[in-house]
CSV table of C-alpha atoms and ligand atoms in Angstrom, one decimal:
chain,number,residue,atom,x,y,z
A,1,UNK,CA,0.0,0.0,0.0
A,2,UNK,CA,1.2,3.7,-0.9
A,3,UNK,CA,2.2,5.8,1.9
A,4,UNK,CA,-0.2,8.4,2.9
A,5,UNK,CA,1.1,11.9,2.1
A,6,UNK,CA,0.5,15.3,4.4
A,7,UNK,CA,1.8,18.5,3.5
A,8,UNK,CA,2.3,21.2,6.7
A,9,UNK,CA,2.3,24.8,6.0
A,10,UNK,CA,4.5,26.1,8.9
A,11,UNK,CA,6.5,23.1,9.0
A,12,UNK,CA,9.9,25.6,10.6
A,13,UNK,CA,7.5,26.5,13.2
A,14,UNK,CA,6.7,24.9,16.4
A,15,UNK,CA,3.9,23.2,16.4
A,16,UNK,CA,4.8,22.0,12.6
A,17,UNK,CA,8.2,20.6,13.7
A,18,UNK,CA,6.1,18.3,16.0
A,19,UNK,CA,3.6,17.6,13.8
A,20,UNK,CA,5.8,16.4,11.0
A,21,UNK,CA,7.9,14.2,13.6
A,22,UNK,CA,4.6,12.8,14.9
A,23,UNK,CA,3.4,12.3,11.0
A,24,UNK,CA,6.9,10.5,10.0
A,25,UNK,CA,6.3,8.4,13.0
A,26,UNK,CA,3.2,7.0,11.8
A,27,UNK,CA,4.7,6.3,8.5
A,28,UNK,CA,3.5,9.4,6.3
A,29,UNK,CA,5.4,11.2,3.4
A,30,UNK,CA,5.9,14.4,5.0
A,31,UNK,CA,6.0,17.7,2.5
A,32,UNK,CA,6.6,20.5,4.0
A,33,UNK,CA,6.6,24.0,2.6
A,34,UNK,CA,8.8,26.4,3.7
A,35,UNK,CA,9.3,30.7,2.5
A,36,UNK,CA,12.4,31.5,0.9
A,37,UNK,CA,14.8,33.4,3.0
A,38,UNK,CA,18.3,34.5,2.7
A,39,UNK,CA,19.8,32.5,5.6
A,40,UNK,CA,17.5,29.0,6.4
A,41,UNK,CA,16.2,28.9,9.6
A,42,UNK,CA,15.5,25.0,9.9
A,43,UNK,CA,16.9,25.2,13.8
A,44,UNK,CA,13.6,23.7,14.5
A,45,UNK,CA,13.8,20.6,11.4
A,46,UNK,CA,17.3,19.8,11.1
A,47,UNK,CA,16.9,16.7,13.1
A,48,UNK,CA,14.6,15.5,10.6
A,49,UNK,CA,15.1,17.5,7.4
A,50,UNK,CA,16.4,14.7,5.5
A,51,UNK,CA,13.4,12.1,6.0
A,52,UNK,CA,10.8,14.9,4.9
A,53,UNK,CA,10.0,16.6,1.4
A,54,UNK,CA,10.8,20.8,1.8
A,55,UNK,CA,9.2,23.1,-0.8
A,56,UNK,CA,9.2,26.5,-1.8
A,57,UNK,CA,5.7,28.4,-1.0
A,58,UNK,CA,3.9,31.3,0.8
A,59,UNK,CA,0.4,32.0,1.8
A,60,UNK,CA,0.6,35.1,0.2
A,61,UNK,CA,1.1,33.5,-3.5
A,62,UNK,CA,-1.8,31.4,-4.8
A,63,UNK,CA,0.1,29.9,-7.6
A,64,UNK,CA,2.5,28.6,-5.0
A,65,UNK,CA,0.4,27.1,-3.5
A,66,UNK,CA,-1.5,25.4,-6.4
A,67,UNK,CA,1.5,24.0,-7.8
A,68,UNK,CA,2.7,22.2,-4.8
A,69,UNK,CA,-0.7,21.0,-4.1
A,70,UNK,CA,-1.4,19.4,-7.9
A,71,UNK,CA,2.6,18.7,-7.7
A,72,UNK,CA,2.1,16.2,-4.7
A,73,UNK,CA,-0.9,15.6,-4.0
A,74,UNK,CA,-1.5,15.2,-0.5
A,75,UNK,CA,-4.1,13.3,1.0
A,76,UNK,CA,-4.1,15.6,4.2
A,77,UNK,CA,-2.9,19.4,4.2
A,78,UNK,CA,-2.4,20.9,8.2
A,79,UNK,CA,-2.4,25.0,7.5
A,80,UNK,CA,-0.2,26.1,10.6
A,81,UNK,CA,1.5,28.7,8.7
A,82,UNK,CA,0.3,32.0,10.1
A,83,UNK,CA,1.8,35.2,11.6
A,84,UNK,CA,1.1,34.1,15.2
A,85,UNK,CA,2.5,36.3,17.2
A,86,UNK,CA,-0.2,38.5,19.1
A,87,UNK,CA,1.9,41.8,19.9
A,88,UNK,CA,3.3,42.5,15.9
A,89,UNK,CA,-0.5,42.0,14.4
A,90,UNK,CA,-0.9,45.5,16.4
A,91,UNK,CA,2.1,46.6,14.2
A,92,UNK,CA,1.5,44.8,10.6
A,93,UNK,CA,-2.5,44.4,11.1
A,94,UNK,CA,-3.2,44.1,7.1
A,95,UNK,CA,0.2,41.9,6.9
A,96,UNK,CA,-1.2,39.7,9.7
A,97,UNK,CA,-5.0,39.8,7.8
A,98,UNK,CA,-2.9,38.6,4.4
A,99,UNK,CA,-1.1,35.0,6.4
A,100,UNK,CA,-3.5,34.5,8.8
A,101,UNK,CA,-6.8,35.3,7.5
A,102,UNK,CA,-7.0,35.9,3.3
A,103,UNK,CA,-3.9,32.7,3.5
A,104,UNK,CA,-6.5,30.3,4.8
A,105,UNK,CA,-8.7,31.0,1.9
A,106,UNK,CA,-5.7,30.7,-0.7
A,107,UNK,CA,-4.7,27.1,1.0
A,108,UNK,CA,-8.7,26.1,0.8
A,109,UNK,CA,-8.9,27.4,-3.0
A,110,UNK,CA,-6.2,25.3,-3.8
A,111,UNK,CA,-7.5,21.9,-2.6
A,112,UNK,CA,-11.2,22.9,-3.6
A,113,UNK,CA,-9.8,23.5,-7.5
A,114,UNK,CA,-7.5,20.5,-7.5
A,115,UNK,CA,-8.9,18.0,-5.5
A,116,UNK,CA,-11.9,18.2,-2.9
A,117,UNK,CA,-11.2,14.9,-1.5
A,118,UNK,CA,-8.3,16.0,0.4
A,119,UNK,CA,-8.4,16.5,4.1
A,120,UNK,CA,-7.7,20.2,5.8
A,121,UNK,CA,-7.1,20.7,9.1
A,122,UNK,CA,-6.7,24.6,10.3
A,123,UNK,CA,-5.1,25.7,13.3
A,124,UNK,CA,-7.7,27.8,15.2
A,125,UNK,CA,-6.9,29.8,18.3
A,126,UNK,CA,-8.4,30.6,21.5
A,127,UNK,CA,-7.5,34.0,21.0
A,128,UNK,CA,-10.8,34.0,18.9
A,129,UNK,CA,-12.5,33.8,22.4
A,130,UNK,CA,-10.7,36.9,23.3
A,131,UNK,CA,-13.0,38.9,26.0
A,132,UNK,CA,-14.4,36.2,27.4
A,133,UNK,CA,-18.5,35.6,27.4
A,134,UNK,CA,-18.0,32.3,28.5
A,135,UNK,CA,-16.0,29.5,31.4
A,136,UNK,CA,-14.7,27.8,30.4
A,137,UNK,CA,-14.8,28.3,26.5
A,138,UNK,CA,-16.1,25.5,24.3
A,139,UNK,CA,-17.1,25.0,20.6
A,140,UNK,CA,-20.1,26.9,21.1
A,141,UNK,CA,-18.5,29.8,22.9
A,142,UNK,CA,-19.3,33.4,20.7
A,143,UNK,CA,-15.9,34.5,19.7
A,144,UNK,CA,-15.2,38.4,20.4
A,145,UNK,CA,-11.3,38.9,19.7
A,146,UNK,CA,-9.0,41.4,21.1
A,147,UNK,CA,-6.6,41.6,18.7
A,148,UNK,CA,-6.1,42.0,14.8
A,149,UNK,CA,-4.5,38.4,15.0
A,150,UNK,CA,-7.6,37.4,16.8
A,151,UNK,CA,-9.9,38.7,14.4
A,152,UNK,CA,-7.7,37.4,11.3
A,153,UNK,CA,-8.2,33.6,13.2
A,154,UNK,CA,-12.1,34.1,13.0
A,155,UNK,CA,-11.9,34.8,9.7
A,156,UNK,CA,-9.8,31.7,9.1
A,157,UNK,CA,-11.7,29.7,11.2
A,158,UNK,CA,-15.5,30.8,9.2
A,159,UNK,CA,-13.7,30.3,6.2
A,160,UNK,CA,-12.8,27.0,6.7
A,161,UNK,CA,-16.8,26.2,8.0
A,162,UNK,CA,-18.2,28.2,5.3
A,163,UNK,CA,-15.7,25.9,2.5
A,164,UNK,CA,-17.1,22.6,4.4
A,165,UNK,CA,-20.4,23.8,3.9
A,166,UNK,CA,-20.4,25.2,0.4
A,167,UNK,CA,-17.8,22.7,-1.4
A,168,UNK,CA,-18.6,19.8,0.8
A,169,UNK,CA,-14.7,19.7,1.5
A,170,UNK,CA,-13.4,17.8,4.5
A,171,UNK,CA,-12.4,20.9,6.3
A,172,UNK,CA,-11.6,20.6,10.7
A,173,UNK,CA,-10.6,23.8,12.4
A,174,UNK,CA,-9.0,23.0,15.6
A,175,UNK,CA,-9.3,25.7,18.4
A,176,UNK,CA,-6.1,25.0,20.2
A,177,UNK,CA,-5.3,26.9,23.4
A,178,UNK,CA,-1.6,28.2,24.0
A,179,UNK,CA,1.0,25.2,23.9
A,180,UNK,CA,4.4,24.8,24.6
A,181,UNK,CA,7.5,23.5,24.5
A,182,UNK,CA,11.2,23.9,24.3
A,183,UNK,CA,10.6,24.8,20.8
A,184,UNK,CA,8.4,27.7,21.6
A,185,UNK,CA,9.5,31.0,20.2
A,186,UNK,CA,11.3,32.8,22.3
A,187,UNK,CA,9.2,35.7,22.2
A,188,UNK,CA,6.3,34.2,23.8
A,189,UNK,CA,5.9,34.6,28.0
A,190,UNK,CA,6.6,30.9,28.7
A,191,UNK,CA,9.6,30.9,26.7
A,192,UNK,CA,10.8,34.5,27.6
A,193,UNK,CA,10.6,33.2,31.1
A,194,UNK,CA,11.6,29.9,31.4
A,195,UNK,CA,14.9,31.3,29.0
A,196,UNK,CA,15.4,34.7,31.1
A,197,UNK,CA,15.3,32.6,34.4
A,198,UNK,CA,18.4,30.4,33.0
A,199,UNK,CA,19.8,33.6,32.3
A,200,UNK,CA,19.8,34.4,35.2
A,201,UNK,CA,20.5,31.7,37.3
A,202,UNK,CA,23.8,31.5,35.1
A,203,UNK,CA,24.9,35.2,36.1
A,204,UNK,CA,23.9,36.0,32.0
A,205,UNK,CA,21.2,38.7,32.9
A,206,UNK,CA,20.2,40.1,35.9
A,207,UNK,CA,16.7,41.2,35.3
A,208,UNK,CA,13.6,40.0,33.2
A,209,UNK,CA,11.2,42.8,31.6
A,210,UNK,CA,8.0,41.4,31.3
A,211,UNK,CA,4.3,43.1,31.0
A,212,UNK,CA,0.9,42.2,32.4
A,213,UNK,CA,1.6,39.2,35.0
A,214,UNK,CA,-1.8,39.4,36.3
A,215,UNK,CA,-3.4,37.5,32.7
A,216,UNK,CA,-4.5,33.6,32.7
A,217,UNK,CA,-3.9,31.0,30.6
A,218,UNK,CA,-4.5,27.5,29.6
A,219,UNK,CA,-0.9,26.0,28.6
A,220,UNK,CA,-0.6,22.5,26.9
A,221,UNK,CA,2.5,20.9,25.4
A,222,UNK,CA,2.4,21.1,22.0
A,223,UNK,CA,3.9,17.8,21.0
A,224,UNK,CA,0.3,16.6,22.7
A,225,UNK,CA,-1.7,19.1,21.1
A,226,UNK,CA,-0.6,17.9,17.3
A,227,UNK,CA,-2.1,14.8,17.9
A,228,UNK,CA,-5.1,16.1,18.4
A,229,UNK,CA,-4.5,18.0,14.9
A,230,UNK,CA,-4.2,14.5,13.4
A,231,UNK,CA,-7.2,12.9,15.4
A,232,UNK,CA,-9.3,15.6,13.7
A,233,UNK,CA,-8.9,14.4,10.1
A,234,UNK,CA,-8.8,10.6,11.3
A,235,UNK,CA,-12.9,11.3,11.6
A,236,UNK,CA,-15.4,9.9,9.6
A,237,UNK,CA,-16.7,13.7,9.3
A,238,UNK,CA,-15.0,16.8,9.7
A,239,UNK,CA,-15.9,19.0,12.6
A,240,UNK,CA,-14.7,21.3,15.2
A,241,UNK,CA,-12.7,21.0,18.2
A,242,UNK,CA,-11.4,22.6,21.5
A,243,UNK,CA,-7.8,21.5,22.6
A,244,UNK,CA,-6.8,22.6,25.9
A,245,UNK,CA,-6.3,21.3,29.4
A,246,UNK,CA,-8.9,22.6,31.8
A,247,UNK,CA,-6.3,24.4,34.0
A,248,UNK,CA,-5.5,28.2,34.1
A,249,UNK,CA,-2.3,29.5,35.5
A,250,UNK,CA,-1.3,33.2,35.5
A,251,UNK,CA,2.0,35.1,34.1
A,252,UNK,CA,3.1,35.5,38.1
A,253,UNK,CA,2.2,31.7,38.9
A,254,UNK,CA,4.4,30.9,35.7
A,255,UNK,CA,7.4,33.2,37.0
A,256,UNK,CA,6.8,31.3,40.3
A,257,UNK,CA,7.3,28.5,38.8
A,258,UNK,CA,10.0,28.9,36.7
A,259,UNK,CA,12.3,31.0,38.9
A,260,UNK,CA,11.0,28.6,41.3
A,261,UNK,CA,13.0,25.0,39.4
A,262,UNK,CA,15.8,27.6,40.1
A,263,UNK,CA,16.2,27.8,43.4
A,264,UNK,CA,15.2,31.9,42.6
A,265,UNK,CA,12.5,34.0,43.6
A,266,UNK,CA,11.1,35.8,40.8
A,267,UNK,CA,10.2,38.9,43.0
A,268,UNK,CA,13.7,39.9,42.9
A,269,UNK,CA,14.3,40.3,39.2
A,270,UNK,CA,10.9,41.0,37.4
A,271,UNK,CA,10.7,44.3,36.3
A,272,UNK,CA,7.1,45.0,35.3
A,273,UNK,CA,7.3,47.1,31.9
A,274,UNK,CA,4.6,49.5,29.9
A,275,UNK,CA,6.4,48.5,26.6
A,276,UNK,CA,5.1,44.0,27.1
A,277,UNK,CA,1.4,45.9,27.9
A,278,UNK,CA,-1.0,45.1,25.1
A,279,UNK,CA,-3.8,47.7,23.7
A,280,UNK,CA,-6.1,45.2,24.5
A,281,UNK,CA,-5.9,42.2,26.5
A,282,UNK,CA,-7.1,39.0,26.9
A,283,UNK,CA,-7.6,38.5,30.7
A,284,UNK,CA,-8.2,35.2,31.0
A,285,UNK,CA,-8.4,31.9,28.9
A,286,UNK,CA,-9.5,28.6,30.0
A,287,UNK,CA,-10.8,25.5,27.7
A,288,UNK,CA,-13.0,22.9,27.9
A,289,UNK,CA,-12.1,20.2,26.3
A,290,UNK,CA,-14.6,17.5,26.7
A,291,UNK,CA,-15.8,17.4,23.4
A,292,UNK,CA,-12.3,16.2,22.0
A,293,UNK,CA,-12.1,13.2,24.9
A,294,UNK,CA,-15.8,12.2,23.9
A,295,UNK,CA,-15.0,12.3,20.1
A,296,UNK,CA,-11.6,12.1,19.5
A,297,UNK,CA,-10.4,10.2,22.7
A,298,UNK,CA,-7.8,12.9,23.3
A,299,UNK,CA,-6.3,14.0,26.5
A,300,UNK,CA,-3.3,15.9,27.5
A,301,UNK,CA,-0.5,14.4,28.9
A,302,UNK,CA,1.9,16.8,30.1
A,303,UNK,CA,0.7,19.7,32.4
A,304,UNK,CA,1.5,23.0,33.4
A,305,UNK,CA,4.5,22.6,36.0
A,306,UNK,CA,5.4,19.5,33.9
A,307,UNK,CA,5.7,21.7,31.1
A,308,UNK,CA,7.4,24.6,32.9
A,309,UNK,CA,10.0,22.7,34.2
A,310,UNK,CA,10.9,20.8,31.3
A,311,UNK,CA,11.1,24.2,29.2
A,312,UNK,CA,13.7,25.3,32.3
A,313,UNK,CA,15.7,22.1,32.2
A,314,UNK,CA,16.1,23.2,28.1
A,315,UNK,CA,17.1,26.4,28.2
A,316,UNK,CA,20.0,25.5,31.1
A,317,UNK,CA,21.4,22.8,28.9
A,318,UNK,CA,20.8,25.0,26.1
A,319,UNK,CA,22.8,27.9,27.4
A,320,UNK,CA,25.2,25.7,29.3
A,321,UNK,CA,26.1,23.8,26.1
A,322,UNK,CA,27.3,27.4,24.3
A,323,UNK,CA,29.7,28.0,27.4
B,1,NAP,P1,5.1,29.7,14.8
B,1,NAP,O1,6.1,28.9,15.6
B,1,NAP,O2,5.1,31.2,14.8
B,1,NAP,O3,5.2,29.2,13.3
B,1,NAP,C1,4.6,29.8,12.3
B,1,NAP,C2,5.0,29.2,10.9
B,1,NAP,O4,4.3,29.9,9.9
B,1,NAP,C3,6.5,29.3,10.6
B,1,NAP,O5,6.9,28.1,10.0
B,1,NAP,C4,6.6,30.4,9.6
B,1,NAP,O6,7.6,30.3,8.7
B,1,NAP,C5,5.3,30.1,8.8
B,1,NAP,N1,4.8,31.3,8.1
B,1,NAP,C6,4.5,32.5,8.5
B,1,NAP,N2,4.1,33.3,7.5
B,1,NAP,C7,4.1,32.5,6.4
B,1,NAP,C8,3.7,32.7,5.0
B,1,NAP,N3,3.3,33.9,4.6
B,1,NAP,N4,3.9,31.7,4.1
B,1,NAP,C9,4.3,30.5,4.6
B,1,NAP,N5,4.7,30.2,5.8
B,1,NAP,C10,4.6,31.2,6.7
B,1,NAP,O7,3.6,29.2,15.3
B,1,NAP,P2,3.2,27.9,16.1
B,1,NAP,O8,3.2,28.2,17.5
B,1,NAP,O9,3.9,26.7,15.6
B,1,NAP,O10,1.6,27.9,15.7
B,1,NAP,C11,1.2,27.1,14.5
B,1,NAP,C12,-0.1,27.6,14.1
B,1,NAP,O11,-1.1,27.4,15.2
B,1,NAP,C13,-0.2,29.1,13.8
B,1,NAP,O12,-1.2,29.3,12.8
B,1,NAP,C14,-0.7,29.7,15.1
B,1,NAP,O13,-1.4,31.0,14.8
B,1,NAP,C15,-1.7,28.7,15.6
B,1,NAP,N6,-1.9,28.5,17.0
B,1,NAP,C16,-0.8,28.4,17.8
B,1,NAP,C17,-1.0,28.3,19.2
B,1,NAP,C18,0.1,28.1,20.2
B,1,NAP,O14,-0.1,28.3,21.4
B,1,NAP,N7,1.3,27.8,19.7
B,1,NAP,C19,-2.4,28.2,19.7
B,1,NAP,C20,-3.4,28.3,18.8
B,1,NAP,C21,-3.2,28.4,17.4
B,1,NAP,P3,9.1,31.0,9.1
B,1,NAP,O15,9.8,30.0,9.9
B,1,NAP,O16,9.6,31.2,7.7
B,1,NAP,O17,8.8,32.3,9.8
B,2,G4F,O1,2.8,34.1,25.3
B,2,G4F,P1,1.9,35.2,24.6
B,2,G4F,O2,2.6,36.2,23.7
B,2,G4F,O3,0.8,34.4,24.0
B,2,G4F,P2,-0.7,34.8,23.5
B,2,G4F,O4,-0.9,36.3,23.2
B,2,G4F,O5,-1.7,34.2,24.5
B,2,G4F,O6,-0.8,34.1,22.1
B,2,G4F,C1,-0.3,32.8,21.9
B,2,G4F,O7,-1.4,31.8,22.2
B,2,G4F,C2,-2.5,31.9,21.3
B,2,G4F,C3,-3.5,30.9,21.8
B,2,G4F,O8,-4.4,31.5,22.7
B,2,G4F,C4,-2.0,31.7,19.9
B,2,G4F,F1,-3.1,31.7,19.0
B,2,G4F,C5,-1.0,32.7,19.5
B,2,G4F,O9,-0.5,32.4,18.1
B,2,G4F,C6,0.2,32.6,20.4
B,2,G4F,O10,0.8,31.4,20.2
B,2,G4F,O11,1.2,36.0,25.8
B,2,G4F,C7,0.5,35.4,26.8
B,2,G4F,C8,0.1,36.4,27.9
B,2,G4F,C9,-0.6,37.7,27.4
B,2,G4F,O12,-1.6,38.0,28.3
B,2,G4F,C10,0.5,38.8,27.5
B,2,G4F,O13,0.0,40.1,27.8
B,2,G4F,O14,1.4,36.9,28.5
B,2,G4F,C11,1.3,38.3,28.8
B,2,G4F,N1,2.6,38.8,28.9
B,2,G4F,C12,3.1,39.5,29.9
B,2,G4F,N2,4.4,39.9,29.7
B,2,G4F,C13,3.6,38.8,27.9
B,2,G4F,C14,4.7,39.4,28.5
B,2,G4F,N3,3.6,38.2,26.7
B,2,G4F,C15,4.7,38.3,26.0
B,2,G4F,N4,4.8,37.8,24.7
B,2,G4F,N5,5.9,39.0,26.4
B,2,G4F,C16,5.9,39.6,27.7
B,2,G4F,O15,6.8,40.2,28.1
């Protein structure tokens, strides 16, 4: 029997570096597209680069995207390509709409003109919950984003619904809470913690700069969460589905934490700073769940101070190693 064949948009990211191991694992031709740049930035791949297909595209060019599509032929595409990161869509908003919201629609065209039979997952957000009208969010939760990330992911997310229910395509959007890891960017408050805390500990820095510590969310791992991605186009029809793990923990608990795995207390070297405050913020995120167990049978394995401490442990043999 012929191998089954995925392709990953944001395969250099995080979540599509564990994703395309998890996929390999289970035996599928991985094809993963990847933007041109002038240096590679495959720090996230190279562990695996060789045992998976890397082509040229961007969510910004539809032919791109066409071609690699009636090139290979996938039976499954997993759009995680996106500009994810909340604070820049204040400072490229119509940049951010372009990846993250008109992308999805470029990604779905593709598959709809050259073959509706193949499967799409799209990674969804949480952020799409954004001022919270319900605890713990679920499927049915109205979405009212914060951000112009946020509201570029309830585009992508309606787009994919509205190409299920139109073209009949096998379309899942996944509404994945924050997850982790040590491949997180280093941007993002778990990593900029868990990273400045090793710093410290080391005698490297002797401060951290952080904003709001007083927000909540619901962290994962994100090697669990891309099963779940999987799971979702493993069903006999396509739906939609809240990952998360029922817990909420805020930015101080995490620097607790963290500084905590240290032998440090956190009180001594965060320095609260206007510049990490938001326009808007999302005060507090928490998932349910249930609907994923019941369906999918999925469950997270690896939780919060789990997850914390492993993404300490990282960064110390990270920064030790370069000594
Ligand atoms: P990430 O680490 O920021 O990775 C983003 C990926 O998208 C990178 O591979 C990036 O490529 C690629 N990309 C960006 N713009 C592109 C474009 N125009 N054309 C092609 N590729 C492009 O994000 P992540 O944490 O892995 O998240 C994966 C997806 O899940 C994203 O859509 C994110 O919005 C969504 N999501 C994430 C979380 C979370 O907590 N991590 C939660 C919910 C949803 P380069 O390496 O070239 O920059
Ligand atoms: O780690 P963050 O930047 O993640 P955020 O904004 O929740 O977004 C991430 O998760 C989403 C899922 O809900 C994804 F869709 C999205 O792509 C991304 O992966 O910030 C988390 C919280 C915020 O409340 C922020 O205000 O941490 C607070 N925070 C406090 N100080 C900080 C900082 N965030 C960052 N990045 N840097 C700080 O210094």
């Amino acid at each position: 029997m012929s191998k089954r064949k995925a392709l990953v948009t944001g395969i250099t990211g995080q979540d599509g570096s564990y994703l395309a191991e998890f996929l390999l694992a289970k035996d599928y031709e991985v094809i993963g597209m990847v933007r041109r740049s002038s240096t590679v930035n495959f720090d996230r791949i190279k562990h695996f680069q060789d045992d998976v297909i890397l082509v040229q595209g961007d969510l910004l060019d539809q032919i791109s995207l066409l071609k690699i599509i009636e090139e290979y032929r996938p039976h499954e595409v997993y759009n995680l390509a996106a500009q994810s990161f909340v604070p820049t869509s204040w400072s490229q908003p119509v940049l951010t709409g372009e990846f993250t919201a008109l992308g999805v629609t470029r990604v779905l065209d593709a598959i709809r003109l050259v073959d509706p039979n193949i499967r799409f997952y799209q990674a969804s957000t949480s952020e799409m919950f954004g001022k919270v009208q319900e605890v713990p969010q679920k499927e049915t939760t109205p979405f009212y984003p914060r951000s112009p990330y946020g509201v570029a992911k309830v585009y992508g997310h309606w787009i994919t619904i509205n190409y299920r229910e139109s073209y009949d395509l096998f379309a899942a959007s996944g509404i994945l809470f924050n997850h982790e890891s040590p491949r997180r960017g280093l941007e993002f408050v778990t990593h900029k913690v868990t990273y400045g805390a090793a710093k410290i500990k080391l005698g490297l820095a002797h401060e951290l700069r952080l904003g709001n510590l007083e927000s909540r969310r619901d962290w994962g791992y994100a090697g669990d969460y891309v099963e779940a991605m999987w799971l979702m186009l493993q069903q006999p029809q396509p739906d939609d589905y809240v990952i998360a793990t029922g817990e909420t923990h805020s930015i101080r608990e995490l620097c607790e934490v963290a500084f905590g795995r240290l032998d440090l207390d956190y009180r001594d070297y965060v320095i609260q700073d206007q510049r990490f405050f938001r326009p808007a913020e999302v005060d507090q995120l928490v998932g349910d769940a249930s609907k994923a167990k019941r369906v999918l049978g999925w469950e997270p394995k690896i939780r919060f101070h789990e997850l914390i401490e492993i993404m300490v442990d990282a960064d110390m043999e990270a920064l030790q190693n370069r000594r």
